[in-house]
Amino acid sequence: MTFNIRFSTAPDGPDAWPLRRELLMRTIEAYRPDLLGMQEVLPDQLEALKQRLKGHAAVAVGRDADGQGEMSALLFRSDRFEKLRDGTFWLSATPDVPGSKGWDAQIPRIVTWAELRDRAAGGRALFVFNTHWDHRGARARAESAKLMRQRIRAIAGDAPVIVTGDFNAPDGCDPHRDLTAAAGEWRLTDAYRALHPQRAADQFTFHAFTGRSDRPRVIDWILHSPHFQARAATIDRTNENGRYPSDHFPVTAELMWTAQAPPATRAR
C-alpha cells in the first residue's frame, strides 16, 4: 500500500487529523499490508501508527536538515521481513546532504529505503523505496526520476525492487516513463496501470477530502521490478458517511514473486 496520510498540523476543519485518525488506522488494518509506504508523516502520526500497527516496524527520517519535518515512512510486517539495512537520500544535486532542496522544488524532498529479507520467500532479499516528489517544481520531478533511477541501481543492483510514493505527477508523464522505460534488462512496472490499462475518469488519486475523482490521473504509484508480477491493484475509496481517511486515496497492489521464488508467496 502507498498512502499519503496528510500531515497532522494541517488546518483541515472537519477533516483534521484527530477526527480522521481512527478511520485511517482501520483503512490500513482492513488491507493488512505487508509493506506500507506513507507520505506527509509527522512524528506524532508515526508514533500513533507504531502504537496501533504493532506488528509493523518502521523506517523513517525527517526531510529537514535537523532530521525533523515530514517523513516518507516505510512500515513492514516484522513477522515476515527482517531489515538488513536502510537509508535516506535527498532529491537534489547533493543527495547525501540532509535538508538539501533540488532544482525548482519548493521544499526538500526525500527517498527512504530499506533492504528486507522475506522469510516467506526462502529468505530472498528485496529493496523498498518510498518517496514524495515536489508539488510545484516540474524540473524537480523530472530530475527526481533520473536521480532515483540512478540511486536505485546503485543501491539495489539487480536485486528485486518495489517503489512506492506520491509523485505529484500522472502516470504516463515523462518522469513516470523515465522510471518504467526499459534500459538494458532493468525496468520497473506500474502495478496499477499494468492491470488497468484503460484510463478512466475516476482514477485521480488526490481528491482533497471530497471523494470526487474526475480525472484519469494516478499520481500515487506502486512500481516493481520484473522479480514480481502484479496479481491485483486497487484505488481504495474507503469512507464513512462521506468522510475520508486522507485527501489521497491509498493505492494497493498484491505482488507475486516470479518463478524464482515459491509460487504461493505474495506480498501485499
PDB file of C-alpha atoms in Angstrom:
ATOM      1  CA  MET A   1       0.000   0.000   0.000  1.00  0.00           C
ATOM      2  CA  THR A   2       1.116   3.540  -0.738  1.00  0.00           C
ATOM      3  CA  PHE A   3      -0.740   6.183   1.255  1.00  0.00           C
ATOM      4  CA  ASN A   4      -0.315   9.951   1.567  1.00  0.00           C
ATOM      5  CA  ILE A   5      -1.870  10.394   5.014  1.00  0.00           C
ATOM      6  CA  ARG A   6      -1.955  14.249   5.059  1.00  0.00           C
ATOM      7  CA  PHE A   7       0.168  15.934   7.730  1.00  0.00           C
ATOM      8  CA  SER A   8      -1.395  16.246  11.166  1.00  0.00           C
ATOM      9  CA  THR A   9      -0.986  20.009  11.624  1.00  0.00           C
ATOM     10  CA  ALA A  10      -2.961  20.983   8.517  1.00  0.00           C
ATOM     11  CA  PRO A  11      -5.955  23.270   9.299  1.00  0.00           C
ATOM     12  CA  ASP A  12      -8.496  20.871   7.812  1.00  0.00           C
ATOM     13  CA  GLY A  13     -11.508  21.624   9.998  1.00  0.00           C
ATOM     14  CA  PRO A  14     -13.860  18.614   9.980  1.00  0.00           C
ATOM     15  CA  ASP A  15     -11.125  16.590   8.267  1.00  0.00           C
ATOM     16  CA  ALA A  16      -8.424  17.391  10.825  1.00  0.00           C
ATOM     17  CA  TRP A  17      -6.119  14.557  11.878  1.00  0.00           C
ATOM     18  CA  PRO A  18      -7.747  13.814  15.293  1.00  0.00           C
ATOM     19  CA  LEU A  19     -11.126  13.393  13.585  1.00  0.00           C
ATOM     20  CA  ARG A  20      -9.950  11.009  10.867  1.00  0.00           C
ATOM     21  CA  ARG A  21      -7.134   9.141  12.622  1.00  0.00           C
ATOM     22  CA  GLU A  22      -9.311   6.182  13.622  1.00  0.00           C
ATOM     23  CA  LEU A  23     -10.714   5.754  10.116  1.00  0.00           C
ATOM     24  CA  LEU A  24      -7.215   5.927   8.638  1.00  0.00           C
ATOM     25  CA  MET A  25      -5.987   3.229  11.017  1.00  0.00           C
ATOM     26  CA  ARG A  26      -8.918   0.986  10.183  1.00  0.00           C
ATOM     27  CA  THR A  27      -8.389   1.538   6.460  1.00  0.00           C
ATOM     28  CA  ILE A  28      -4.820   0.266   6.788  1.00  0.00           C
ATOM     29  CA  GLU A  29      -5.817  -2.602   9.083  1.00  0.00           C
ATOM     30  CA  ALA A  30      -8.541  -3.751   6.687  1.00  0.00           C
ATOM     31  CA  TYR A  31      -5.969  -4.292   3.942  1.00  0.00           C
ATOM     32  CA  ARG A  32      -3.248  -5.637   6.272  1.00  0.00           C
ATOM     33  CA  PRO A  33      -0.328  -4.629   4.038  1.00  0.00           C
ATOM     34  CA  ASP A  34       2.962  -6.449   4.332  1.00  0.00           C
ATOM     35  CA  LEU A  35       4.648  -3.294   3.036  1.00  0.00           C
ATOM     36  CA  LEU A  36       3.327   0.226   3.568  1.00  0.00           C
ATOM     37  CA  GLY A  37       4.858   3.373   2.076  1.00  0.00           C
ATOM     38  CA  MET A  38       3.452   6.605   3.538  1.00  0.00           C
ATOM     39  CA  GLN A  39       3.955  10.269   2.779  1.00  0.00           C
ATOM     40  CA  GLU A  40       3.478  13.504   4.790  1.00  0.00           C
ATOM     41  CA  VAL A  41       4.060  11.659   8.055  1.00  0.00           C
ATOM     42  CA  LEU A  42       4.872  13.836  11.078  1.00  0.00           C
ATOM     43  CA  PRO A  43       6.375  12.423  14.304  1.00  0.00           C
ATOM     44  CA  ASP A  44       3.070  12.335  16.202  1.00  0.00           C
ATOM     45  CA  GLN A  45       1.471  10.420  13.334  1.00  0.00           C
ATOM     46  CA  LEU A  46       4.337   7.955  13.138  1.00  0.00           C
ATOM     47  CA  GLU A  47       4.058   7.314  16.865  1.00  0.00           C
ATOM     48  CA  ALA A  48       0.304   6.746  16.573  1.00  0.00           C
ATOM     49  CA  LEU A  49       0.844   4.335  13.679  1.00  0.00           C
ATOM     50  CA  LYS A  50       3.525   2.397  15.552  1.00  0.00           C
ATOM     51  CA  GLN A  51       1.293   2.112  18.596  1.00  0.00           C
ATOM     52  CA  ARG A  52      -1.657   0.884  16.549  1.00  0.00           C
ATOM     53  CA  LEU A  53       0.117  -1.296  13.971  1.00  0.00           C
ATOM     54  CA  LYS A  54       2.165  -3.234  16.474  1.00  0.00           C
ATOM     55  CA  GLY A  55       3.032  -5.969  14.011  1.00  0.00           C
ATOM     56  CA  HIS A  56       4.876  -3.481  11.822  1.00  0.00           C
ATOM     57  CA  ALA A  57       8.361  -1.997  12.163  1.00  0.00           C
ATOM     58  CA  ALA A  58       9.174   1.426  10.752  1.00  0.00           C
ATOM     59  CA  VAL A  59      11.979   3.162   8.864  1.00  0.00           C
ATOM     60  CA  ALA A  60      11.550   6.941   8.837  1.00  0.00           C
ATOM     61  CA  VAL A  61      13.692  10.099   8.660  1.00  0.00           C
ATOM     62  CA  GLY A  62      12.538  13.713   8.628  1.00  0.00           C
ATOM     63  CA  ARG A  63      13.334  15.589   5.429  1.00  0.00           C
ATOM     64  CA  ASP A  64      14.733  18.733   7.105  1.00  0.00           C
ATOM     65  CA  ALA A  65      18.429  19.286   7.796  1.00  0.00           C
ATOM     66  CA  ASP A  66      17.963  18.600  11.514  1.00  0.00           C
ATOM     67  CA  GLY A  67      16.103  15.347  10.917  1.00  0.00           C
ATOM     68  CA  GLN A  68      12.734  16.890  11.702  1.00  0.00           C
ATOM     69  CA  GLY A  69       9.811  17.550   9.388  1.00  0.00           C
ATOM     70  CA  GLU A  70       7.715  15.308   7.207  1.00  0.00           C
ATOM     71  CA  MET A  71       8.798  11.732   6.638  1.00  0.00           C
ATOM     72  CA  SER A  72       8.340   9.305   3.781  1.00  0.00           C
ATOM     73  CA  ALA A  73       7.914   6.478   6.239  1.00  0.00           C
ATOM     74  CA  LEU A  74       8.203   2.791   5.402  1.00  0.00           C
ATOM     75  CA  LEU A  75       6.409   0.215   7.520  1.00  0.00           C
ATOM     76  CA  PHE A  76       6.836  -3.527   7.090  1.00  0.00           C
ATOM     77  CA  ARG A  77       5.462  -6.596   8.829  1.00  0.00           C
ATOM     78  CA  SER A  78       8.144  -7.661  11.260  1.00  0.00           C
ATOM     79  CA  ASP A  79       6.954 -11.284  11.406  1.00  0.00           C
ATOM     80  CA  ARG A  80       7.595 -11.643   7.679  1.00  0.00           C
ATOM     81  CA  PHE A  81      10.510  -9.326   6.962  1.00  0.00           C
ATOM     82  CA  GLU A  82      13.907  -8.827   8.575  1.00  0.00           C
ATOM     83  CA  LYS A  83      15.547  -5.452   7.948  1.00  0.00           C
ATOM     84  CA  LEU A  84      19.096  -5.785   6.670  1.00  0.00           C
ATOM     85  CA  ARG A  85      19.893  -2.098   6.123  1.00  0.00           C
ATOM     86  CA  ASP A  86      18.201   1.189   5.324  1.00  0.00           C
ATOM     87  CA  GLY A  87      18.908   4.732   4.252  1.00  0.00           C
ATOM     88  CA  THR A  88      17.562   8.057   3.056  1.00  0.00           C
ATOM     89  CA  PHE A  89      18.721  10.388   0.299  1.00  0.00           C
ATOM     90  CA  TRP A  90      17.535  13.810  -0.755  1.00  0.00           C
ATOM     91  CA  LEU A  91      16.123  14.592  -4.177  1.00  0.00           C
ATOM     92  CA  SER A  92      18.663  17.241  -5.072  1.00  0.00           C
ATOM     93  CA  ALA A  93      22.005  17.716  -6.785  1.00  0.00           C
ATOM     94  CA  THR A  94      23.575  16.856  -3.401  1.00  0.00           C
ATOM     95  CA  PRO A  95      21.518  13.809  -2.377  1.00  0.00           C
ATOM     96  CA  ASP A  96      23.631  12.963   0.661  1.00  0.00           C
ATOM     97  CA  VAL A  97      23.251  16.424   2.218  1.00  0.00           C
ATOM     98  CA  PRO A  98      20.358  16.417   4.714  1.00  0.00           C
ATOM     99  CA  GLY A  99      17.802  19.132   4.047  1.00  0.00           C
ATOM    100  CA  SER A 100      19.083  19.897   0.547  1.00  0.00           C
ATOM    101  CA  LYS A 101      16.484  21.180  -1.896  1.00  0.00           C
ATOM    102  CA  GLY A 102      16.689  20.287  -5.565  1.00  0.00           C
ATOM    103  CA  TRP A 103      16.244  22.330  -8.743  1.00  0.00           C
ATOM    104  CA  ASP A 104      12.919  24.236  -8.692  1.00  0.00           C
ATOM    105  CA  ALA A 105      11.435  22.301  -5.759  1.00  0.00           C
ATOM    106  CA  GLN A 106       9.605  24.353  -3.167  1.00  0.00           C
ATOM    107  CA  ILE A 107      10.708  22.211  -0.224  1.00  0.00           C
ATOM    108  CA  PRO A 108      13.222  19.417   0.473  1.00  0.00           C
ATOM    109  CA  ARG A 109      12.133  16.013  -0.797  1.00  0.00           C
ATOM    110  CA  ILE A 110      13.467  12.596   0.136  1.00  0.00           C
ATOM    111  CA  VAL A 111      13.565   8.891  -0.646  1.00  0.00           C
ATOM    112  CA  THR A 112      13.661   6.465   2.277  1.00  0.00           C
ATOM    113  CA  TRP A 113      14.585   2.874   1.529  1.00  0.00           C
ATOM    114  CA  ALA A 114      15.134  -0.467   3.210  1.00  0.00           C
ATOM    115  CA  GLU A 115      16.649  -3.794   2.270  1.00  0.00           C
ATOM    116  CA  LEU A 116      14.472  -6.568   3.676  1.00  0.00           C
ATOM    117  CA  ARG A 117      14.799 -10.341   3.889  1.00  0.00           C
ATOM    118  CA  ASP A 118      11.487 -12.058   3.108  1.00  0.00           C
ATOM    119  CA  ARG A 119      11.137 -15.070   5.390  1.00  0.00           C
ATOM    120  CA  ALA A 120       8.084 -16.229   3.420  1.00  0.00           C
ATOM    121  CA  ALA A 121      10.158 -16.445   0.228  1.00  0.00           C
ATOM    122  CA  GLY A 122      13.000 -18.568   1.496  1.00  0.00           C
ATOM    123  CA  GLY A 123      14.988 -15.604   2.747  1.00  0.00           C
ATOM    124  CA  ARG A 124      15.112 -13.705  -0.545  1.00  0.00           C
ATOM    125  CA  ALA A 125      16.125 -10.073  -0.177  1.00  0.00           C
ATOM    126  CA  LEU A 126      14.294  -7.144  -1.731  1.00  0.00           C
ATOM    127  CA  PHE A 127      14.578  -3.374  -1.651  1.00  0.00           C
ATOM    128  CA  VAL A 128      11.679  -0.996  -0.999  1.00  0.00           C
ATOM    129  CA  PHE A 129      11.979   2.700  -1.870  1.00  0.00           C
ATOM    130  CA  ASN A 130       9.376   5.258  -0.761  1.00  0.00           C
ATOM    131  CA  THR A 131       9.192   8.897  -1.826  1.00  0.00           C
ATOM    132  CA  HIS A 132       7.150  12.093  -2.148  1.00  0.00           C
ATOM    133  CA  TRP A 133       8.039  14.319  -5.108  1.00  0.00           C
ATOM    134  CA  ASP A 134       7.657  18.070  -5.169  1.00  0.00           C
ATOM    135  CA  HIS A 135       4.220  19.505  -5.899  1.00  0.00           C
ATOM    136  CA  ARG A 136       5.419  22.693  -7.606  1.00  0.00           C
ATOM    137  CA  GLY A 137       8.666  22.032  -9.438  1.00  0.00           C
ATOM    138  CA  ALA A 138       8.275  20.341 -12.822  1.00  0.00           C
ATOM    139  CA  ARG A 139      12.040  20.231 -13.299  1.00  0.00           C
ATOM    140  CA  ALA A 140      12.440  18.825  -9.790  1.00  0.00           C
ATOM    141  CA  ARG A 141      10.095  15.957 -10.648  1.00  0.00           C
ATOM    142  CA  ALA A 142      11.942  15.270 -13.897  1.00  0.00           C
ATOM    143  CA  GLU A 143      15.333  15.292 -12.179  1.00  0.00           C
ATOM    144  CA  SER A 144      13.973  13.238  -9.270  1.00  0.00           C
ATOM    145  CA  ALA A 145      13.066  10.433 -11.670  1.00  0.00           C
ATOM    146  CA  LYS A 146      16.567  10.427 -13.145  1.00  0.00           C
ATOM    147  CA  LEU A 147      18.219  10.524  -9.726  1.00  0.00           C
ATOM    148  CA  MET A 148      16.001   7.752  -8.369  1.00  0.00           C
ATOM    149  CA  ARG A 149      16.761   5.536 -11.323  1.00  0.00           C
ATOM    150  CA  GLN A 150      20.499   6.032 -10.763  1.00  0.00           C
ATOM    151  CA  ARG A 151      20.327   5.575  -7.000  1.00  0.00           C
ATOM    152  CA  ILE A 152      18.062   2.531  -7.114  1.00  0.00           C
ATOM    153  CA  ARG A 153      20.504   0.836  -9.468  1.00  0.00           C
ATOM    154  CA  ALA A 154      23.477   1.827  -7.320  1.00  0.00           C
ATOM    155  CA  ILE A 155      21.854   0.650  -4.067  1.00  0.00           C
ATOM    156  CA  ALA A 156      19.912  -2.413  -5.199  1.00  0.00           C
ATOM    157  CA  GLY A 157      21.833  -3.537  -8.281  1.00  0.00           C
ATOM    158  CA  ASP A 158      19.917  -6.394  -9.894  1.00  0.00           C
ATOM    159  CA  ALA A 159      18.008  -7.273  -6.713  1.00  0.00           C
ATOM    160  CA  PRO A 160      14.186  -7.181  -6.518  1.00  0.00           C
ATOM    161  CA  VAL A 161      12.786  -3.657  -6.096  1.00  0.00           C
ATOM    162  CA  ILE A 162       9.442  -2.138  -5.084  1.00  0.00           C
ATOM    163  CA  VAL A 163       8.888   1.635  -5.258  1.00  0.00           C
ATOM    164  CA  THR A 164       6.001   3.443  -3.575  1.00  0.00           C
ATOM    165  CA  GLY A 165       5.159   7.113  -3.408  1.00  0.00           C
ATOM    166  CA  ASP A 166       3.134  10.218  -4.056  1.00  0.00           C
ATOM    167  CA  PHE A 167       4.772  11.501  -7.213  1.00  0.00           C
ATOM    168  CA  ASN A 168       2.607  14.591  -7.765  1.00  0.00           C
ATOM    169  CA  ALA A 169       2.592  13.669 -11.448  1.00  0.00           C
ATOM    170  CA  PRO A 170       0.310  11.448 -13.520  1.00  0.00           C
ATOM    171  CA  ASP A 171       1.322   8.026 -14.673  1.00  0.00           C
ATOM    172  CA  GLY A 172       2.352   8.195 -18.298  1.00  0.00           C
ATOM    173  CA  CYS A 173       4.182  11.521 -17.916  1.00  0.00           C
ATOM    174  CA  ASP A 174       7.880  11.853 -18.813  1.00  0.00           C
ATOM    175  CA  PRO A 175       9.178  11.213 -15.244  1.00  0.00           C
ATOM    176  CA  HIS A 176       6.939   8.136 -14.994  1.00  0.00           C
ATOM    177  CA  ARG A 177       8.330   6.880 -18.306  1.00  0.00           C
ATOM    178  CA  ASP A 178      11.882   7.541 -17.096  1.00  0.00           C
ATOM    179  CA  LEU A 179      11.287   5.072 -14.256  1.00  0.00           C
ATOM    180  CA  THR A 180       9.326   2.480 -16.212  1.00  0.00           C
ATOM    181  CA  ALA A 181      11.093   2.517 -19.606  1.00  0.00           C
ATOM    182  CA  ALA A 182      13.438  -0.381 -20.168  1.00  0.00           C
ATOM    183  CA  ALA A 183      17.154   0.317 -20.007  1.00  0.00           C
ATOM    184  CA  GLY A 184      19.026  -2.829 -20.847  1.00  0.00           C
ATOM    185  CA  GLU A 185      17.330  -5.552 -18.820  1.00  0.00           C
ATOM    186  CA  TRP A 186      16.308  -3.231 -15.958  1.00  0.00           C
ATOM    187  CA  ARG A 187      12.876  -1.682 -15.795  1.00  0.00           C
ATOM    188  CA  LEU A 188      10.061  -1.020 -13.358  1.00  0.00           C
ATOM    189  CA  THR A 189       6.395  -1.778 -13.982  1.00  0.00           C
ATOM    190  CA  ASP A 190       3.467   0.246 -12.660  1.00  0.00           C
ATOM    191  CA  ALA A 191       1.304  -2.356 -10.905  1.00  0.00           C
ATOM    192  CA  TYR A 192      -1.965  -0.444 -11.177  1.00  0.00           C
ATOM    193  CA  ARG A 193      -1.577   0.569 -14.804  1.00  0.00           C
ATOM    194  CA  ALA A 194      -0.430  -2.911 -15.839  1.00  0.00           C
ATOM    195  CA  LEU A 195      -3.717  -4.350 -14.586  1.00  0.00           C
ATOM    196  CA  HIS A 196      -5.887  -1.357 -15.558  1.00  0.00           C
ATOM    197  CA  PRO A 197      -4.527  -0.208 -18.925  1.00  0.00           C
ATOM    198  CA  GLN A 198      -7.680   1.714 -19.826  1.00  0.00           C
ATOM    199  CA  ARG A 199      -7.717   5.211 -18.378  1.00  0.00           C
ATOM    200  CA  ALA A 200     -10.951   6.031 -16.590  1.00  0.00           C
ATOM    201  CA  ALA A 201     -12.308   9.380 -15.445  1.00  0.00           C
ATOM    202  CA  ASP A 202     -12.360   8.325 -11.782  1.00  0.00           C
ATOM    203  CA  GLN A 203      -8.681   7.425 -11.331  1.00  0.00           C
ATOM    204  CA  PHE A 204      -7.320  10.690  -9.890  1.00  0.00           C
ATOM    205  CA  THR A 205      -5.920   9.623  -6.528  1.00  0.00           C
ATOM    206  CA  PHE A 206      -5.909  13.115  -4.997  1.00  0.00           C
ATOM    207  CA  HIS A 207      -9.433  14.193  -4.026  1.00  0.00           C
ATOM    208  CA  ALA A 208      -8.998  16.891  -1.317  1.00  0.00           C
ATOM    209  CA  PHE A 209     -11.343  15.068   1.119  1.00  0.00           C
ATOM    210  CA  THR A 210     -14.232  15.261  -1.373  1.00  0.00           C
ATOM    211  CA  GLY A 211     -14.150  11.685  -2.650  1.00  0.00           C
ATOM    212  CA  ARG A 212     -14.513  13.083  -6.160  1.00  0.00           C
ATOM    213  CA  SER A 213     -12.080  11.714  -8.682  1.00  0.00           C
ATOM    214  CA  ASP A 214     -12.808  13.245 -12.049  1.00  0.00           C
ATOM    215  CA  ARG A 215      -9.545  12.899 -13.953  1.00  0.00           C
ATOM    216  CA  PRO A 216      -7.674   9.823 -15.269  1.00  0.00           C
ATOM    217  CA  ARG A 217      -4.538  10.681 -13.284  1.00  0.00           C
ATOM    218  CA  VAL A 218      -2.998   8.222 -10.865  1.00  0.00           C
ATOM    219  CA  ILE A 219      -0.340  10.242  -9.020  1.00  0.00           C
ATOM    220  CA  ASP A 220       0.302   7.648  -6.285  1.00  0.00           C
ATOM    221  CA  TRP A 221       2.233   4.725  -7.763  1.00  0.00           C
ATOM    222  CA  ILE A 222       3.458   1.263  -6.823  1.00  0.00           C
ATOM    223  CA  LEU A 223       6.262   0.218  -9.168  1.00  0.00           C
ATOM    224  CA  HIS A 224       8.085  -3.097  -9.178  1.00  0.00           C
ATOM    225  CA  SER A 225      10.965  -4.856 -10.890  1.00  0.00           C
ATOM    226  CA  PRO A 226      10.487  -7.995 -13.057  1.00  0.00           C
ATOM    227  CA  HIS A 227      11.066 -10.154  -9.963  1.00  0.00           C
ATOM    228  CA  PHE A 228       7.357  -9.642  -9.208  1.00  0.00           C
ATOM    229  CA  GLN A 229       4.077  -9.953 -11.046  1.00  0.00           C
ATOM    230  CA  ALA A 230       1.060  -7.881 -10.028  1.00  0.00           C
ATOM    231  CA  ARG A 231      -1.962 -10.049  -9.209  1.00  0.00           C
ATOM    232  CA  ALA A 232      -4.275  -7.227  -8.106  1.00  0.00           C
ATOM    233  CA  ALA A 233      -4.174  -3.446  -7.769  1.00  0.00           C
ATOM    234  CA  THR A 234      -6.821  -1.054  -6.498  1.00  0.00           C
ATOM    235  CA  ILE A 235      -7.549   2.547  -5.640  1.00  0.00           C
ATOM    236  CA  ASP A 236      -9.075   2.229  -2.168  1.00  0.00           C
ATOM    237  CA  ARG A 237     -12.015   4.612  -1.697  1.00  0.00           C
ATOM    238  CA  THR A 238     -12.871   3.728   1.896  1.00  0.00           C
ATOM    239  CA  ASN A 239     -15.064   6.324   3.594  1.00  0.00           C
ATOM    240  CA  GLU A 240     -17.654   6.633   6.331  1.00  0.00           C
ATOM    241  CA  ASN A 241     -20.677   8.764   5.547  1.00  0.00           C
ATOM    242  CA  GLY A 242     -18.662  10.812   3.081  1.00  0.00           C
ATOM    243  CA  ARG A 243     -15.696  11.315   5.410  1.00  0.00           C
ATOM    244  CA  TYR A 244     -12.332  10.087   4.152  1.00  0.00           C
ATOM    245  CA  PRO A 245      -9.172   8.969   5.964  1.00  0.00           C
ATOM    246  CA  SER A 246      -6.994  11.344   3.912  1.00  0.00           C
ATOM    247  CA  ASP A 247      -7.053  13.726   0.967  1.00  0.00           C
ATOM    248  CA  HIS A 248      -5.478  10.988  -1.163  1.00  0.00           C
ATOM    249  CA  PHE A 249      -6.920   7.588  -1.925  1.00  0.00           C
ATOM    250  CA  PRO A 250      -4.420   4.880  -0.983  1.00  0.00           C
ATOM    251  CA  VAL A 251      -3.292   2.604  -3.798  1.00  0.00           C
ATOM    252  CA  THR A 252      -2.786  -1.094  -3.130  1.00  0.00           C
ATOM    253  CA  ALA A 253      -1.207  -3.975  -5.001  1.00  0.00           C
ATOM    254  CA  GLU A 254      -0.692  -7.683  -4.496  1.00  0.00           C
ATOM    255  CA  LEU A 255       2.649  -8.770  -5.899  1.00  0.00           C
ATOM    256  CA  MET A 256       3.644 -12.371  -6.544  1.00  0.00           C
ATOM    257  CA  TRP A 257       7.260 -13.395  -6.591  1.00  0.00           C
ATOM    258  CA  THR A 258       8.128 -14.738 -10.038  1.00  0.00           C
ATOM    259  CA  ALA A 259       9.154 -18.346 -10.652  1.00  0.00           C
ATOM    260  CA  GLN A 260      12.494 -17.746  -8.966  1.00  0.00           C
ATOM    261  CA  ALA A 261      10.660 -17.841  -5.628  1.00  0.00           C
ATOM    262  CA  PRO A 262       7.980 -20.140  -4.118  1.00  0.00           C
ATOM    263  CA  PRO A 263       4.873 -19.670  -6.341  1.00  0.00           C
ATOM    264  CA  ALA A 264       2.420 -19.268  -3.460  1.00  0.00           C
ATOM    265  CA  THR A 265       4.240 -16.312  -1.929  1.00  0.00           C
ATOM    266  CA  ARG A 266       2.586 -12.902  -2.280  1.00  0.00           C
ATOM    267  CA  ALA A 267       3.381  -9.516  -0.795  1.00  0.00           C
ATOM    268  CA  ARG A 268       0.558  -7.107  -0.049  1.00  0.00           C
TER     269      ARG A 268
END
